[in-house]
Short mmCIF file of C-alpha atoms in Angstrom, two decimals:
data_model
loop_
_atom_site.label_atom_id
_atom_site.label_comp_id
_atom_site.label_asym_id
_atom_site.label_seq_id
_atom_site.Cartn_x
_atom_site.Cartn_y
_atom_site.Cartn_z
CA UNK A 223 95.42 70.68 131.04
CA UNK A 224 98.24 68.18 131.30
CA UNK A 225 101.71 69.44 132.10
CA UNK A 226 102.99 68.03 128.80
CA UNK A 227 100.44 70.02 126.79
CA UNK A 228 101.17 73.14 128.86
CA UNK A 229 104.90 72.82 128.19
CA UNK A 230 104.26 72.32 124.48
CA UNK A 231 102.09 75.45 124.31
CA UNK A 232 104.74 77.40 126.19
CA UNK A 233 107.44 76.28 123.77
CA UNK A 234 105.27 77.02 120.71
CA UNK A 235 104.56 80.54 121.94
CA UNK A 236 108.21 81.20 122.78
CA UNK A 237 109.30 80.01 119.33
CA UNK A 238 106.62 82.14 117.68
CA UNK A 239 107.89 85.24 119.47
CA UNK A 240 111.41 84.47 118.29
CA UNK A 241 110.16 84.37 114.69
CA UNK A 242 108.10 87.56 114.91
CA UNK A 243 110.47 89.54 117.13
CA UNK A 244 111.40 92.31 114.68
CA UNK A 245 107.96 92.99 113.15
CA UNK A 246 106.33 92.62 116.59
CA UNK A 247 108.78 95.08 118.10
CA UNK A 248 107.92 97.59 115.37
CA UNK A 249 104.34 97.63 116.71
CA UNK A 250 105.49 98.29 120.30
CA UNK A 251 107.07 101.73 120.25
CA UNK A 252 105.02 103.60 122.83
CA UNK A 253 103.82 102.96 126.34
CA UNK A 254 100.21 101.89 126.77
CA UNK A 255 98.07 104.40 128.64
CA UNK A 256 96.88 101.60 130.92
CA UNK A 257 100.47 101.43 132.21
CA UNK A 258 100.74 105.14 132.95
CA UNK A 259 97.80 104.75 135.33
CA UNK A 260 100.35 103.25 137.76
CA UNK A 261 102.53 106.37 137.74
CA UNK A 262 102.03 107.14 141.44
CA UNK A 263 103.22 103.65 142.39
CA UNK A 264 106.65 104.12 140.80
CA UNK A 265 108.51 106.37 143.23
CA UNK A 266 111.58 108.50 142.71
CA UNK A 267 114.68 106.46 143.47
CA UNK A 268 112.96 103.11 142.96
CA UNK A 269 114.79 100.00 141.82
CA UNK A 270 112.66 98.52 139.04
CA UNK A 271 112.53 95.01 137.56
CA UNK A 272 110.61 94.60 134.29
CA UNK A 273 109.86 90.92 133.60
CA UNK A 274 108.87 90.33 130.00
CA UNK A 275 110.39 93.67 129.04
CA UNK A 276 110.25 93.04 125.29
CA UNK A 277 112.04 95.81 123.41
CA UNK A 278 112.24 98.00 126.53
CA UNK A 279 109.44 100.34 125.56
CA UNK A 280 108.74 101.25 129.20
CA UNK A 281 112.26 102.61 129.76
CA UNK A 282 111.70 106.26 128.68
CA UNK A 283 108.62 106.56 130.90
CA UNK A 284 110.41 105.01 133.87
CA UNK A 285 113.48 107.21 133.49
CA UNK A 286 111.20 110.24 133.60
CA UNK A 287 110.17 108.99 137.05
CA UNK A 288 113.80 109.41 138.14
CA UNK A 289 114.24 105.79 139.20
CA UNK A 290 117.58 104.58 140.56
CA UNK A 291 117.92 101.45 138.44
CA UNK A 292 116.18 99.45 135.75
CA UNK A 293 116.61 95.75 134.98
CA UNK A 294 114.71 94.28 132.05
CA UNK A 295 114.36 90.53 131.54
CA UNK A 296 112.91 88.70 128.55
CA UNK A 297 112.97 85.14 127.29
CA UNK A 298 113.41 86.31 123.71
CA UNK A 299 117.07 87.00 122.81
CA UNK A 300 116.08 89.20 119.87
CA UNK A 301 113.97 91.46 122.11
CA UNK A 302 116.96 91.80 124.44
CA UNK A 303 119.21 92.73 121.51
CA UNK A 304 116.72 95.39 120.37
CA UNK A 305 116.41 96.79 123.89
CA UNK A 306 120.19 97.03 124.27
CA UNK A 307 120.48 98.80 120.92
CA UNK A 308 117.95 101.39 122.04
CA UNK A 309 118.68 101.97 125.70
CA UNK A 310 122.17 100.76 126.64
CA UNK A 311 123.35 104.37 126.94
CA UNK A 312 120.70 104.94 129.59
CA UNK A 313 122.53 102.72 132.11
CA UNK A 314 119.82 100.07 131.97
CA UNK A 315 120.51 96.38 132.41
CA UNK A 316 118.92 93.84 130.05
CA UNK A 317 119.15 90.10 130.65
CA UNK A 318 117.85 87.06 128.85
CA UNK A 319 115.76 85.06 131.30
CA UNK A 320 112.54 83.18 131.99
CA UNK A 321 109.83 84.21 134.44
CA UNK A 322 109.60 80.55 135.48
CA UNK A 323 113.29 80.39 136.43
CA UNK A 324 113.85 83.84 137.91
CA UNK A 325 114.73 82.12 141.18
CA UNK A 326 117.85 80.67 139.51
CA UNK A 327 119.13 84.04 138.27
CA UNK A 328 121.55 86.19 140.23
CA UNK A 329 119.08 88.99 140.83
CA UNK A 330 119.14 88.91 144.60
CA UNK A 331 116.07 88.34 146.76
CA UNK A 332 114.04 91.33 147.97
CA UNK A 333 116.06 93.69 145.81
CA UNK A 334 113.41 95.60 143.85
CA UNK A 335 110.89 98.22 144.96
CA UNK A 336 108.76 97.71 141.83
CA UNK A 337 108.31 94.62 139.69
CA UNK A 338 106.52 95.04 136.37
CA UNK A 339 104.83 92.17 134.57
CA UNK A 340 103.08 93.66 131.56
CA UNK A 341 101.12 91.32 129.24
CA UNK A 342 103.08 88.23 130.28
CA UNK A 343 101.13 86.00 132.67
CA UNK A 344 98.36 85.30 130.14
CA UNK A 345 100.90 83.37 128.05
CA UNK A 346 101.45 80.74 130.77
CA UNK A 347 99.21 77.73 130.05
CA UNK A 348 98.86 76.03 133.45
CA UNK A 349 97.88 77.15 136.93
CA UNK A 350 101.05 75.57 138.33
CA UNK A 351 103.17 77.71 136.01
CA UNK A 352 101.22 80.87 136.87
CA UNK A 353 101.62 80.38 140.62
CA UNK A 354 105.33 79.54 140.24
CA UNK A 355 105.86 82.69 138.16
CA UNK A 356 104.06 84.90 140.67
CA UNK A 357 106.05 83.40 143.54
CA UNK A 358 109.25 84.24 141.68
CA UNK A 359 108.08 87.82 141.19
CA UNK A 360 107.22 88.12 144.87
CA UNK A 361 110.67 86.91 145.92
CA UNK A 362 112.25 89.75 143.93
CA UNK A 363 110.33 92.44 145.83
CA UNK A 364 111.71 94.34 148.79
CA UNK A 365 109.65 94.80 151.94
CA UNK A 366 106.79 97.11 151.04
CA UNK A 367 107.42 96.55 147.34
CA UNK A 368 104.72 96.48 144.69
CA UNK A 369 103.93 94.21 141.74
CA UNK A 370 102.38 96.06 138.81
CA UNK A 371 100.77 93.75 136.28
CA UNK A 372 98.48 93.89 133.28
CA UNK A 373 96.83 91.11 131.31
CA UNK A 374 94.65 91.45 128.27
CA UNK A 375 90.91 91.36 128.89
CA UNK A 376 89.67 88.79 126.40
CA UNK A 377 86.06 89.15 127.53
CA UNK A 378 85.86 92.54 125.84
CA UNK A 379 82.98 92.28 123.38
CA UNK A 380 84.48 94.37 120.57
CA UNK A 381 88.13 93.36 120.76
CA UNK A 382 89.91 91.71 117.85
CA UNK A 383 91.14 89.02 120.22
CA UNK A 384 88.01 88.33 122.26
CA UNK A 385 87.05 85.01 123.77
CA UNK A 386 83.68 85.36 122.05
CA UNK A 387 85.14 85.75 118.57
CA UNK A 388 87.58 82.94 119.18
CA UNK A 389 84.82 80.58 120.41
CA UNK A 390 82.69 81.38 117.36
CA UNK A 391 85.54 80.80 114.92
CA UNK A 392 86.50 77.57 116.65
CA UNK A 393 82.97 76.26 116.22
CA UNK A 394 82.28 77.69 112.76
CA UNK A 395 85.57 76.57 111.28
CA UNK A 396 85.87 73.39 113.33
CA UNK A 397 89.31 74.46 114.46
CA UNK A 398 89.27 72.58 117.76
CA UNK A 399 92.78 71.22 117.55
CA UNK A 400 93.46 67.52 117.89
CA UNK A 401 96.95 68.52 118.89
CA UNK A 402 95.66 70.26 122.04
CA UNK A 403 92.55 68.25 123.01
CA UNK A 404 92.19 69.44 126.59
CA UNK A 405 92.11 73.20 126.12
CA UNK A 406 89.38 74.90 128.10
CA UNK A 407 87.08 77.49 126.55
CA UNK A 408 89.28 80.20 128.12
CA UNK A 409 92.44 78.89 126.44
CA UNK A 410 93.04 80.61 123.11
CA UNK A 411 95.35 79.94 120.19
CA UNK A 412 95.57 83.12 118.13
CA UNK A 413 97.59 84.08 115.08
CA UNK A 414 99.99 87.03 114.96
CA UNK A 415 100.19 88.06 111.33
CA UNK A 416 102.17 90.52 109.29
CA UNK A 417 103.39 90.59 105.71
CA UNK A 418 106.32 88.43 106.77
CA UNK A 419 104.97 85.95 109.31
CA UNK A 420 101.94 84.09 110.63
CA UNK A 421 102.62 82.48 113.99
CA UNK A 422 100.54 80.93 116.78
CA UNK A 423 100.43 82.51 120.25
CA UNK A 424 98.75 81.00 123.31
CA UNK A 425 96.67 83.17 125.66
CA UNK A 426 94.58 82.49 128.74
CA UNK A 427 91.50 84.63 129.40
CA UNK A 428 91.74 85.75 133.04
CA UNK A 429 89.11 87.29 135.27
CA UNK A 430 90.01 89.58 138.19
CA UNK A 431 88.72 86.93 140.59
CA UNK A 432 91.06 84.29 139.17
CA UNK A 433 94.04 86.64 139.29
CA UNK A 434 93.38 87.51 142.93
CA UNK A 435 93.23 83.81 143.80
CA UNK A 436 96.56 83.12 142.08
CA UNK A 437 98.23 86.09 143.77
CA UNK A 438 97.06 84.97 147.21
CA UNK A 439 98.38 81.47 146.56
CA UNK A 440 101.70 83.08 145.61
CA UNK A 441 101.85 84.90 148.95
CA UNK A 442 100.64 88.41 148.11
CA UNK A 443 98.37 89.94 150.72
CA UNK A 444 96.92 93.25 149.53
CA UNK A 445 95.65 92.97 145.97
CA UNK A 446 93.69 95.28 143.69
CA UNK A 447 92.36 94.20 140.27
CA UNK A 448 90.19 96.20 137.91
CA UNK A 449 89.34 96.55 134.22
CA UNK A 450 90.96 99.47 132.39
CA UNK A 451 90.78 101.16 129.01
CA UNK A 452 93.01 104.07 127.99
CA UNK A 453 94.10 104.56 131.58
CA UNK A 454 90.58 104.79 133.03
CA UNK A 455 88.51 102.26 134.92
CA UNK A 456 86.21 100.23 132.71
CA UNK A 457 83.98 97.13 132.72
CA UNK A 458 84.44 93.56 131.58
CA UNK A 459 82.69 94.27 128.27
CA UNK A 460 84.76 97.32 127.27
CA UNK A 461 88.03 97.10 129.22
CA UNK A 462 91.19 96.52 127.19
CA UNK A 463 93.19 95.16 130.12
CA UNK A 464 92.91 93.80 133.63
CA UNK A 465 95.21 95.98 135.72
CA UNK A 466 96.61 94.63 138.96
CA UNK A 467 98.58 95.99 141.91
CA UNK A 468 99.76 93.56 144.58
CA UNK A 469 101.79 94.37 147.68
CA UNK A 470 104.19 92.26 149.72
#
């Protein structure tokens, strides 16, 4: 994929999230069980950075862990407004920012014990962007810190957003876009629909092997990746997410 096409897809997805922010946020009011599987990796007193925090839905769970501080960052200004409305009294910090330019923000290097990146990386269209993002996340971690990450498993055979369903629809409806001619079969353009909106979102279908490769290139050393569903280990055909822990 050319860098120009990748940038265009990134911009389209960002604009779509701006348009769907309120109705999307209404569907994100509880923590996913695949996230709670990482409970033992969030220690009491931890300083936590949540990149792609959305409306801050992880905050109540994290505060129960008795963390020392929480900083949430999201590219979408409306998500940040919603998060501040909900959790400002909880002494949380919310900032508008981009995972690709974290290194330009005044966060401080090696400041955080835990960095969360939940359902974010699969929106980055090029390998260069993915590696750059992961390097930025690594720079935020303190010595011995941990990156906790999830990405949707699009190889799931029964999921609404599966690579198999998307490939079939692309062939059956001849929806291979002239606007994005060099998309691979693992690059997906899906629609997020509600009564109010219908907007395009880009996703990349990762495998655990690909994620491990990207994390190593970004400088992580000890990496664990596995398929999960409802907090339990699963397989490629029935896992809802690919869960990842990577250590500095």
